[in-house]
Coordinates of C-alpha atoms and ligand atoms in Angstrom, one line a residue:
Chain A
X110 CA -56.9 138.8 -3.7
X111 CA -57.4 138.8 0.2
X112 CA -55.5 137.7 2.8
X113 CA -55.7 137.1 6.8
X114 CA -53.1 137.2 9.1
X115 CA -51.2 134.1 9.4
X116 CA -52.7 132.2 5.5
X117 CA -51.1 130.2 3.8
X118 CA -50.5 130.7 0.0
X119 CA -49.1 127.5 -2.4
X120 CA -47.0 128.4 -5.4
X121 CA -44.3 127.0 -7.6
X122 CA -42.6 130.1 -7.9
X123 CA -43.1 133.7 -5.7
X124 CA -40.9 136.5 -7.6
X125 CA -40.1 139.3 -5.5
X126 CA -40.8 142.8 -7.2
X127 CA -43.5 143.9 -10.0
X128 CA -40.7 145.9 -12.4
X129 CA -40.0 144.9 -15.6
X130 CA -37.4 141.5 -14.5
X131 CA -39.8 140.3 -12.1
X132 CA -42.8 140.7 -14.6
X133 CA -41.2 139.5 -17.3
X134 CA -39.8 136.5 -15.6
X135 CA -43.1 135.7 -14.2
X136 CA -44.5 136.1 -17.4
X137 CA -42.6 133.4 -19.3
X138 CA -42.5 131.0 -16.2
X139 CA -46.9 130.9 -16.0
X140 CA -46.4 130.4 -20.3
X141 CA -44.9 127.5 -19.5
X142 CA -47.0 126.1 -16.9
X143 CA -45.7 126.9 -13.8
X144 CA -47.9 128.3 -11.2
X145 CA -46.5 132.3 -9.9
X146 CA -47.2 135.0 -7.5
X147 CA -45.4 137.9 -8.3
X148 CA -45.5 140.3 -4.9
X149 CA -45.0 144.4 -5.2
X150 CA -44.9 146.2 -2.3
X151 CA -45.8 149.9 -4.0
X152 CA -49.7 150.2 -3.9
X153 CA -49.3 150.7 -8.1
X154 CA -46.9 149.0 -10.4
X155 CA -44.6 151.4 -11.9
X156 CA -45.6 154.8 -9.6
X157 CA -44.0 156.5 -8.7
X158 CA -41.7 156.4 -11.9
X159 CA -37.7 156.3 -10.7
X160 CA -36.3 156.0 -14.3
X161 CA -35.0 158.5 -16.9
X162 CA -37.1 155.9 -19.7
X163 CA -34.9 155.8 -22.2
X164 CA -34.6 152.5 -24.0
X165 CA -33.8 150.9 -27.5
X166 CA -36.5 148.9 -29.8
X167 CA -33.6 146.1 -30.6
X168 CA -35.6 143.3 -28.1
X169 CA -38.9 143.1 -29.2
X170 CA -38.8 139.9 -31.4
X171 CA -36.7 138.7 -28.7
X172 CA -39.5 139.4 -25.9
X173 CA -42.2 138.3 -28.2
X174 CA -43.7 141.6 -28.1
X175 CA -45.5 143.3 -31.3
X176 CA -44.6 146.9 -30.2
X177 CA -45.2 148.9 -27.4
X178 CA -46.9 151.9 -28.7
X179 CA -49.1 152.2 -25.4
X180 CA -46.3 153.0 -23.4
X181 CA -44.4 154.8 -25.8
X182 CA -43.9 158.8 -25.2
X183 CA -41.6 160.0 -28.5
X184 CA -39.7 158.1 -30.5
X185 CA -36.4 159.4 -30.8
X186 CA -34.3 160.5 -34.3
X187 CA -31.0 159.9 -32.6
X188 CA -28.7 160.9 -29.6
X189 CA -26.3 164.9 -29.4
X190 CA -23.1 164.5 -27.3
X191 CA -22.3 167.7 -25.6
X192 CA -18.4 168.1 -24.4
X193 CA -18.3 170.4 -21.1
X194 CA -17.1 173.3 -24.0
X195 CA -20.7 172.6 -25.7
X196 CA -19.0 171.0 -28.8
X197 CA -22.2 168.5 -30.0
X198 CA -21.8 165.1 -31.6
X199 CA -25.2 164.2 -33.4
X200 CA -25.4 160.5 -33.6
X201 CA -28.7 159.9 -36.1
X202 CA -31.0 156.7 -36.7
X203 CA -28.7 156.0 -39.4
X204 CA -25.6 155.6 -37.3
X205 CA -27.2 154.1 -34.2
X206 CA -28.8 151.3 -35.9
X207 CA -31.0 149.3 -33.6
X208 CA -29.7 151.3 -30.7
X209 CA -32.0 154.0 -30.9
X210 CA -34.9 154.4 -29.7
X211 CA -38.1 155.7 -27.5
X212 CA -38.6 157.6 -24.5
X213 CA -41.2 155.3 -22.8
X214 CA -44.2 156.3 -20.1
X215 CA -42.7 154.1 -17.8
X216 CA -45.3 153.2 -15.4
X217 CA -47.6 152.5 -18.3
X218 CA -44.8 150.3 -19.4
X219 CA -44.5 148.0 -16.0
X220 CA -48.0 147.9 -15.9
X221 CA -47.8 146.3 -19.5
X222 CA -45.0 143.7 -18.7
X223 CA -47.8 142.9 -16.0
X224 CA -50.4 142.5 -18.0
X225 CA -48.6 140.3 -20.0
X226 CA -48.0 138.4 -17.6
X227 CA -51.2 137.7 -15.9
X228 CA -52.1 137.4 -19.1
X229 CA -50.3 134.0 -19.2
X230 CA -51.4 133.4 -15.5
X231 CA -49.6 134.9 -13.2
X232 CA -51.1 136.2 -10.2
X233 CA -50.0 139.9 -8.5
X234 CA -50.4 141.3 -5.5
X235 CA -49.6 144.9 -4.6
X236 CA -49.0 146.7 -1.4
X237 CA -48.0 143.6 -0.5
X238 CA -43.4 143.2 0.8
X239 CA -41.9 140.3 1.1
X240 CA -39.9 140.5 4.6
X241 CA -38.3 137.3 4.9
X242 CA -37.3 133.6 3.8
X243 CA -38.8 130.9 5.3
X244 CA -36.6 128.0 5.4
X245 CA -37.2 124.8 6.3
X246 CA -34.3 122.5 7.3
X247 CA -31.4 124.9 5.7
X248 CA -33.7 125.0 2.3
X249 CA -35.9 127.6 0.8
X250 CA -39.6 127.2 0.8
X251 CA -40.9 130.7 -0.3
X252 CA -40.8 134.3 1.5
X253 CA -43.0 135.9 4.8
X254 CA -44.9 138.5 3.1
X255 CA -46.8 141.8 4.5
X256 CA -50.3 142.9 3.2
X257 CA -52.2 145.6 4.2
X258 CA -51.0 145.3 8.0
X259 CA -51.3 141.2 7.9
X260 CA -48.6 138.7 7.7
X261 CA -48.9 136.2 5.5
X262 CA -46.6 133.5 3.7
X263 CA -46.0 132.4 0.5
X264 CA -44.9 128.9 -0.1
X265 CA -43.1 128.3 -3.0
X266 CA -40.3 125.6 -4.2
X267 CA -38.4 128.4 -5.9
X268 CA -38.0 132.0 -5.1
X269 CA -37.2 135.1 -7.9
X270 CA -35.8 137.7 -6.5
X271 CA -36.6 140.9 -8.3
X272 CA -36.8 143.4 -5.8
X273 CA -34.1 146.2 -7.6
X274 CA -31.1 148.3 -6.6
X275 CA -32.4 147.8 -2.8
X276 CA -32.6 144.1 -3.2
X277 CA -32.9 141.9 -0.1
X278 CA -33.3 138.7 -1.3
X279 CA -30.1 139.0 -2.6
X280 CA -28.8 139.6 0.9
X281 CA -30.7 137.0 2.8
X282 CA -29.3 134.6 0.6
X283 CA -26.0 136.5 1.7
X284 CA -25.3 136.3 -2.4
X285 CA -23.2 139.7 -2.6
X286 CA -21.0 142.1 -1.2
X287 CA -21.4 145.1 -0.1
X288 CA -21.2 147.7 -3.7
X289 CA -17.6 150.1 -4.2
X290 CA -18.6 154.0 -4.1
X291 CA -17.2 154.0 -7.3
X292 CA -19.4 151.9 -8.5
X293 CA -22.8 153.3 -7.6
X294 CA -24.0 156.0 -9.5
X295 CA -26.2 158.4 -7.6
X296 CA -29.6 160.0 -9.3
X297 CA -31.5 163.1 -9.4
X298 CA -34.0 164.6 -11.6
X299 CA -36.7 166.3 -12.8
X300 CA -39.2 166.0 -15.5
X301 CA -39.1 169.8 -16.9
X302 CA -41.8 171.5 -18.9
X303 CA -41.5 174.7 -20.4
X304 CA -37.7 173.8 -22.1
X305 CA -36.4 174.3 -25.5
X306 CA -34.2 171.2 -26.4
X307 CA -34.2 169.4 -29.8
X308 CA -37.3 167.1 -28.8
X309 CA -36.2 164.4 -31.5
X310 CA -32.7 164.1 -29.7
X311 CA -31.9 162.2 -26.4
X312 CA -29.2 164.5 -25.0
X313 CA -25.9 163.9 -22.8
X314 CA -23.7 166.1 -21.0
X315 CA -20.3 165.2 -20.3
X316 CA -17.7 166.3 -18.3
X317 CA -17.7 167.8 -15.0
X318 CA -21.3 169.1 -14.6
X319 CA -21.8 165.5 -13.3
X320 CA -18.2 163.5 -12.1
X321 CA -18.1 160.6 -13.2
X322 CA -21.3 160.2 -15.0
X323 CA -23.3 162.3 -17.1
X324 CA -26.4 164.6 -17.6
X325 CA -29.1 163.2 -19.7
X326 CA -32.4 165.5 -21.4
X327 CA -35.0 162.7 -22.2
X328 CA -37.7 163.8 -24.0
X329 CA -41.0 163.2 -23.3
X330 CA -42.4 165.9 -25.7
X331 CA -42.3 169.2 -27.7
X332 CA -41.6 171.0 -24.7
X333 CA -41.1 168.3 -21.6
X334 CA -38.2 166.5 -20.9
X335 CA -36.7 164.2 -18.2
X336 CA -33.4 166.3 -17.2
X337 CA -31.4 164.3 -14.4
X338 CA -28.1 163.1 -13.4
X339 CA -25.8 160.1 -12.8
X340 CA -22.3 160.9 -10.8
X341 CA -20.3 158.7 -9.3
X342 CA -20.6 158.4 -5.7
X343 CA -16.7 158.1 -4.8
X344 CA -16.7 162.1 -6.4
X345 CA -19.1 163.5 -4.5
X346 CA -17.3 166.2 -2.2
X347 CA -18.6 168.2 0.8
X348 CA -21.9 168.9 0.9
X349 CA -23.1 169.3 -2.4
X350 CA -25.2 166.7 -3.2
X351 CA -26.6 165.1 -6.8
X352 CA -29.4 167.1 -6.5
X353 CA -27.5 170.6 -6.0
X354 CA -25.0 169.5 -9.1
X355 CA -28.5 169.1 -11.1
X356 CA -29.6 172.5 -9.7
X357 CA -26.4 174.3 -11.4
X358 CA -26.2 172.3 -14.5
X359 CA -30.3 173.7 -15.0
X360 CA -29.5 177.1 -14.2
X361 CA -26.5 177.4 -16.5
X362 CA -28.2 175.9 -19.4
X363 CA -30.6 178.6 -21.9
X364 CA -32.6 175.3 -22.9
X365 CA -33.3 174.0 -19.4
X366 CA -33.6 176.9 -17.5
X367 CA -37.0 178.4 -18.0
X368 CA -38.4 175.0 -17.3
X369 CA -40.8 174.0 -14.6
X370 CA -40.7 170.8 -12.9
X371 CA -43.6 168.4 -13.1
X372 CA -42.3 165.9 -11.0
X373 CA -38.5 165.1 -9.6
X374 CA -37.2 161.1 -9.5
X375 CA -34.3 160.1 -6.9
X376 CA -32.3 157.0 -7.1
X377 CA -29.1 155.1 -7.4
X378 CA -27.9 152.4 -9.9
X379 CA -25.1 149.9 -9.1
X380 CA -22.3 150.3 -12.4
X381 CA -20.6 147.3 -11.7
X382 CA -19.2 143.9 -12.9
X383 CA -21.7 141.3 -13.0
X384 CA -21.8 139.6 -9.9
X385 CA -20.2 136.6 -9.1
X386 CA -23.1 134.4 -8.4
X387 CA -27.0 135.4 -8.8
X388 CA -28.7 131.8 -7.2
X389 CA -28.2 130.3 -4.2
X390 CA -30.3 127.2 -3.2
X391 CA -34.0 127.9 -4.2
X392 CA -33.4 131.3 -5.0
X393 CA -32.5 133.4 -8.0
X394 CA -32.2 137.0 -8.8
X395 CA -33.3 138.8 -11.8
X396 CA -32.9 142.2 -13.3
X397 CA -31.1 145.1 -11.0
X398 CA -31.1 142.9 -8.2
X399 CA -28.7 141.0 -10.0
X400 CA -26.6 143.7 -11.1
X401 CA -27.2 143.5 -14.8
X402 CA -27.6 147.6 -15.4
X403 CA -25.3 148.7 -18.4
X404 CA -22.2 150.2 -17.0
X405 CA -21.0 152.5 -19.8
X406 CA -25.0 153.9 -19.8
X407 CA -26.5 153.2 -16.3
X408 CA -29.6 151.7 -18.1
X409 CA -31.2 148.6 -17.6
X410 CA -34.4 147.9 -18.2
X411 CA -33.3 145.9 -21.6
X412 CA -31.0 143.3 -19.6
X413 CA -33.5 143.3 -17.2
X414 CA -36.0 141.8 -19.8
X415 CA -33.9 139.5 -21.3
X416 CA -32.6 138.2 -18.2
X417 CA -36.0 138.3 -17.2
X418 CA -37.3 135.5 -20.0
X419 CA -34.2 133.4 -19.3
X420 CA -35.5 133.4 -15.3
X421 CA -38.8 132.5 -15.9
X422 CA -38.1 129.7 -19.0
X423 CA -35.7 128.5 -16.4
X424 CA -37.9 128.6 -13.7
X425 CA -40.6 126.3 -15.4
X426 CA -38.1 123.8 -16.1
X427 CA -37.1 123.7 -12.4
X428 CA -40.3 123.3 -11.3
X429 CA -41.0 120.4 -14.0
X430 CA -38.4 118.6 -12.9
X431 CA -38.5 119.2 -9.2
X432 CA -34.9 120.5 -9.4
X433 CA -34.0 123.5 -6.9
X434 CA -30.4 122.9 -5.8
X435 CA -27.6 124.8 -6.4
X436 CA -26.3 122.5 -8.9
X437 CA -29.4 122.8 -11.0
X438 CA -29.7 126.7 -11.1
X439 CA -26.3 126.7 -12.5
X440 CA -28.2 126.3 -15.8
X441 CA -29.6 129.5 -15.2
X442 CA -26.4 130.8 -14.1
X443 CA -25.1 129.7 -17.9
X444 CA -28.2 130.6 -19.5
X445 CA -27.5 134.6 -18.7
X446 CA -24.0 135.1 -18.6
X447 CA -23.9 133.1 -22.5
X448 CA -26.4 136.0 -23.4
X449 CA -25.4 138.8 -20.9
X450 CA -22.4 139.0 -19.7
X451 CA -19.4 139.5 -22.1
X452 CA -21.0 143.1 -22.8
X453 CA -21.9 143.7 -19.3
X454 CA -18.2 143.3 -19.2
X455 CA -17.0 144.8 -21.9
X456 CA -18.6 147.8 -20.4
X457 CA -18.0 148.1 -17.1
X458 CA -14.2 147.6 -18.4
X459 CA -14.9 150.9 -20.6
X460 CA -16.9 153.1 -17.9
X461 CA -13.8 152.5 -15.2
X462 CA -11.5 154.3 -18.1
X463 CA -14.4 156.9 -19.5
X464 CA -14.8 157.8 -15.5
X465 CA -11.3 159.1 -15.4
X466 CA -11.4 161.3 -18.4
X467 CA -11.2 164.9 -17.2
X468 CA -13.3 167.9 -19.3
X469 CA -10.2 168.6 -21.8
X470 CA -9.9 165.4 -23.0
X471 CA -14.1 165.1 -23.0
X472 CA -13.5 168.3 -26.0
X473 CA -10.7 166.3 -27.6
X474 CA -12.8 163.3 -28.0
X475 CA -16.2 165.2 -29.2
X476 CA -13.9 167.5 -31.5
X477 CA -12.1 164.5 -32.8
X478 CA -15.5 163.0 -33.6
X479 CA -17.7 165.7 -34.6
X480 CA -15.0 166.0 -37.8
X481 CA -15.2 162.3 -39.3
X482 CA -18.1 160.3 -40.3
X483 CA -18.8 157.2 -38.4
X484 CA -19.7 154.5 -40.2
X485 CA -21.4 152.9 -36.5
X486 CA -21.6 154.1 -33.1
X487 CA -19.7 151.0 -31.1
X488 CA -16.8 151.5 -28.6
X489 CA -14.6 150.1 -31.6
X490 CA -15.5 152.5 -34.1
X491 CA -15.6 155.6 -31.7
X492 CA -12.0 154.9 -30.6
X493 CA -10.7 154.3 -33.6
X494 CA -12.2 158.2 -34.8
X495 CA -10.8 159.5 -31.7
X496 CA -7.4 158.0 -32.8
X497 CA -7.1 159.7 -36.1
X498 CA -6.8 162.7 -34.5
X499 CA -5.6 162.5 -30.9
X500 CA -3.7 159.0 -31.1
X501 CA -2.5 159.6 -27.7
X502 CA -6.0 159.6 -26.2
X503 CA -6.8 156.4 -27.5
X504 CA -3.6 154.4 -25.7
X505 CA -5.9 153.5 -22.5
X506 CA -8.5 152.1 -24.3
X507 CA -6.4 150.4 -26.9
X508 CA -7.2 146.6 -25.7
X509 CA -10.9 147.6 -27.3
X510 CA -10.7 148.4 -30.6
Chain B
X204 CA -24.7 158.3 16.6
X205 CA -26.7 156.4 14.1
X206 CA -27.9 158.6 10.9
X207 CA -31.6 160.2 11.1
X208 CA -34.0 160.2 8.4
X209 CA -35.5 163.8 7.8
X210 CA -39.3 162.6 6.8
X211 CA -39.8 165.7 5.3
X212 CA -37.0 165.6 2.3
X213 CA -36.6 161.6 2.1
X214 CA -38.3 160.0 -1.5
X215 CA -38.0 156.7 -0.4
X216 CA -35.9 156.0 -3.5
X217 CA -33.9 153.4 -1.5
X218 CA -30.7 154.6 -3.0
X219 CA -29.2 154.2 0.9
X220 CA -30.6 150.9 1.6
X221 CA -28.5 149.2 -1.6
X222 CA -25.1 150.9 -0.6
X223 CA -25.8 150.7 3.4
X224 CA -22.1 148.4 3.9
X225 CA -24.0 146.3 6.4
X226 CA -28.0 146.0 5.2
X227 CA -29.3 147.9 8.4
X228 CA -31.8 150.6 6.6
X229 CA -35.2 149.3 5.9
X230 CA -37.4 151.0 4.5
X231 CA -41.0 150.2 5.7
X232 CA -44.4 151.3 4.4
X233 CA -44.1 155.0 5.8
X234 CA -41.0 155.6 7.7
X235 CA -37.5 154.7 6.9
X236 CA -35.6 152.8 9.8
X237 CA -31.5 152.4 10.5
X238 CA -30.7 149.7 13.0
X239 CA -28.3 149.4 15.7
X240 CA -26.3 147.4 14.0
X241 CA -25.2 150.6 12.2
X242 CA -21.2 151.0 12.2
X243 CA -22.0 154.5 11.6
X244 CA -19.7 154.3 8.1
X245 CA -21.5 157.7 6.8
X246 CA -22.2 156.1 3.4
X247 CA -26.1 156.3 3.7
X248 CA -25.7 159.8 4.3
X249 CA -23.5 160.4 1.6
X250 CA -25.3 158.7 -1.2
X251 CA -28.4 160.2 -0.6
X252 CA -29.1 162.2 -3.7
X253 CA -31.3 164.9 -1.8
X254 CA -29.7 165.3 1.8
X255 CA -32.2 163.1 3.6
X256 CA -30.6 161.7 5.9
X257 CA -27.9 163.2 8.5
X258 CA -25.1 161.8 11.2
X259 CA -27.9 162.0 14.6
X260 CA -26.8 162.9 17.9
X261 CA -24.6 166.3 17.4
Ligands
FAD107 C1 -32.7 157.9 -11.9 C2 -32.7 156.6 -12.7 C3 -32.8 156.7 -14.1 C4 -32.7 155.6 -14.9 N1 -32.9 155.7 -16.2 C5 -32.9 154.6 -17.0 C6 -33.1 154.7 -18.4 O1 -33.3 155.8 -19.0 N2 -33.1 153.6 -19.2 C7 -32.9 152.3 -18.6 O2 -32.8 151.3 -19.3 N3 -32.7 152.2 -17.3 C8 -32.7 153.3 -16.5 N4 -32.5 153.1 -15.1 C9 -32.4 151.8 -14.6 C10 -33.7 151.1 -14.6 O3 -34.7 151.8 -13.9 C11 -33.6 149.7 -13.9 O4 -32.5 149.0 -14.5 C12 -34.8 148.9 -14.0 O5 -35.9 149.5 -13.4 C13 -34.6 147.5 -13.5 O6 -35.8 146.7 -13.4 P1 -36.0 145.7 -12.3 O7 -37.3 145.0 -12.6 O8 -34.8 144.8 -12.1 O9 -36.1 146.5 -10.9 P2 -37.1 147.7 -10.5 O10 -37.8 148.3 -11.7 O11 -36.4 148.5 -9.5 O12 -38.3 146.9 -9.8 C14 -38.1 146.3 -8.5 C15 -39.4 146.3 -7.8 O13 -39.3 145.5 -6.6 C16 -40.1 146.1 -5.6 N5 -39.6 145.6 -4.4 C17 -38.4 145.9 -3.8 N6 -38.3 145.2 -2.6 C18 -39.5 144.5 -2.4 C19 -40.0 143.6 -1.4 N7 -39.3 143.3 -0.3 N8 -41.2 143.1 -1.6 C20 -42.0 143.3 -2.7 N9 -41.5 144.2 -3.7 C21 -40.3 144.7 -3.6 C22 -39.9 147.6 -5.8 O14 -41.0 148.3 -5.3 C23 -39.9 147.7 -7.4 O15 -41.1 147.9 -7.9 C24 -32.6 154.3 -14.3 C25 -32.5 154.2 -12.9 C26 -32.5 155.4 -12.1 C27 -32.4 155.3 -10.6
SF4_108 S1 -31.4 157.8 -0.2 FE1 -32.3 159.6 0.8 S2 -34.2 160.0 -0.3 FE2 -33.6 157.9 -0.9 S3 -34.7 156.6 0.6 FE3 -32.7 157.0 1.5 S4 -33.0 158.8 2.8 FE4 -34.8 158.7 1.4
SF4_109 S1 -24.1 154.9 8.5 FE1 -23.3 153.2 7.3 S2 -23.8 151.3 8.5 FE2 -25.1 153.0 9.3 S3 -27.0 152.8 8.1 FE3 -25.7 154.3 7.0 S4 -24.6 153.1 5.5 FE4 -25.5 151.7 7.0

């Protein structure tokens, strides 16, 4: 597509952002009939890759998606917990259930969620930000866009934001306050070649060689892996930054150290409650932007694809019945929280104790657990393992079992 | 002073832009710009996972 400075484009729907919410959302919104533009302002969906591409297979059915075997690096046997005195808890298929999973070629995965949905209809463009609302008498009626040096706009009855951690539609539509340091986790690393991990295992640190959050080794195969690093942004002291942490973690590891990066990934995540709102009049958010990432695992491309299909069913039905008031969109504010939120919950509840755990009690828990057999991995079970052993540990937490 | 963007280390993750307090970063098709409305919290600076950006003007 083509634009000139100053056109006109006429939608039902613009979505904001070409990851997997705004793809997905788009997707399900052009099944149903409604017309879409999803806008990405990178020049290629999916590049460069900021993610650590670990996910679970537990949503397919759900997304109506046979498998995804294109963008699929290794499929994974299970996860190994490391405590900060190397004691390893080996969680297998077996345990995990659903829950385990692949270690994805991410930007061959966005660009699938897109082709699914221009499969249905939707129409992309790339290169191509959204920089503003326009409004027309107080309401929404789509965004001011930039392609390729021109200014265009997109009209358009209802607008998705999926624009990510950075989000602005969220703040135009002043729908949230400013994040808590301790609730932004803070991102560095590297894809390595040249290391020695178990490359059926996804692999976390805990403990202090990341405060607050963890080190994960994702790999992508035999010898590659993606070796980065949450901590939590109220930790960080002096000068040392997520990067340098990542640095020392690499050099004092024997599987990591010989590697070679291939390519090095920044970003933050938000590990927070869900937000209190995620529409405003004409608008709804979707994915990151909403604040929908896991907070116990910083992940959250799976929320974003369900919450994803809830936006775009929802958004078809708006635009059938010509409904985009607040009162409306609190269907879709029900819609995702009934799927969504008690978890999201649940878990952020969880990561505000786990943050606080200092590297002792990190080899307590690990020790306590790499003596029983789990019958599941869930918070529940994991607690009540811990308790056999160390019931004092447990007292925190006890509201969870 | 307002923080400074050093071009050469930046990613353009946008890791500063979703904690900046007061949404003043933008980051635009090549360069990465702080506005005056800037309160000068430090956060930006801070968060940025690869020492990017740094407190301009001392
Ligand atoms: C280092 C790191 C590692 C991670 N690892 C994992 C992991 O292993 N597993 C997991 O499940 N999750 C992981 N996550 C989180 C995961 O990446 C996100 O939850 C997921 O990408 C959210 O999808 P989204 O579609 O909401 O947003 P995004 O994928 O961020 O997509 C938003 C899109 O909007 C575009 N955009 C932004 N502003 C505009 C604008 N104004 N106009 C047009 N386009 C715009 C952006 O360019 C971007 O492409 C990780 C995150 C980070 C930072
Ligand atoms: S956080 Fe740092 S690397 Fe990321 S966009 Fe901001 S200045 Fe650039
Ligand atoms: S110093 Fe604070 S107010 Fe200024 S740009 Fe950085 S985060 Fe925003």
């Amino acid at each position: 597509m083509d634009v000139k400075e100053g056109d006109v484009l006429n939608y039902d729907i613009v979505v904001v952002g070409g990851g997997p919410a705004g793809s997905t959302a788009a997707r399900f919104a052009a099944k149903e009939g409604a017309d879409v533009l999803v806008l990405e302002k990178r020049q290629e969906i999916g590049s460069p890759v900021r993610c650590a591409e670990g996910v679970s297979l537990s949503w397919l059915e759900e997304l109506e998606i046979d498998n995804i075997d294109s963008s699929t690096s290794r499929t994974m046997k299970g996860a190994i917990l490391y405590s900060p005195a190397g004691n390893k808890l080996k969680i297998t298929e077996r345990l995990a259930g659903d829950e385990v999973g692949v270690v994805l070629e991410r930007d061959r995965f966005d660009k699938d969620m897109a082709r699914l949905a221009v499969k249905e209809g939707a129409d992309f463009m790339v290169k191509t930000s959204a920089v503003g609302l326009i409004k027309e008498d107080g309401v929404v009626k789509g965004v001011e866009a930039r392609y390729l040096g021109k200014k265009f706009e997109v009209r358009a009855d209802l607008v998705i934001g999926a624009d990510g951690f950075e989000s602005q539609v969220g703040r135009w539509a002043g729908i949230y306050d400013s994040l808590k340091p301790k609730d932004i986790m803070t991102c560095f690393q590297y894809r390595l070649t040249g290391v020695n991990m178990d490359p059926d295992f996804t692999h976390f640190y805990m403990g202090s060689s990341a405060p607050g959050g963890y080190v994960w080794a994702f790999p992508k195969d035999e010898n590659t892996a993606n070796v980065g690093l949450g901590l939590q942004f109220s930790r960080l002291k002096g000068e040392k930054t997520p990067k340098d942490y990542l640095d020392e973690f690499i050099e004092n590891h024997d599987d990591y150290k010989d590697g070679e990066a291939v390519d090095m990934v920044a970003g933050a995540v938000a590990v927070t409650h869900p937000p209190e709102k995620a529409i405003a009049p004409g608008i709804i958010l979707v994915g990151d932007a909403s604040r929908v990432v896991d907070s116990m695992t910083g992940g959250g491309i799976v929320n974003s694809l369900k919450q994803g299909k809830i936006a775009g069913e929802f958004a078809a039905e708006a635009v059938r019945e010509g409904k985009f008031d607040e009162e409306f969109l609190q269907k879709y504010e029900k819609r995702w929280r009934d799927e969504l939120e008690n978890k999201l919950w649940r878990n952020y509840m969880a990561k505000e104790t786990a943050m606080q755990l200092d590297d002792i009690t990190f080899d307590k828990i690990i020790d306590a657990l790499s003596n029983i057999e789990l019958e599941t991995v869930t918070i529940g079970a994991i607690l009540e393992g811990v308790k056999k052993k160390y019931p004092e540990l447990v007292e925190e937490f006890q509201n969870m079992i | 002073m307002k923080p400074e963007v050093n071009g050469e280390r930046c990613m353009r993750c946008g890791a500063c832009v979703g904690t900046c307090p007061v949404n003043t970063i933008f980051l635009k098709e090549f360069t990465l710009e702080i506005n005056d409305d800037c309160t000068e919290c430090g956060m930006c600076v801070k968060v940025c996972p690869i020492d990017a950006l740094y407190m301009g003007g001392d």
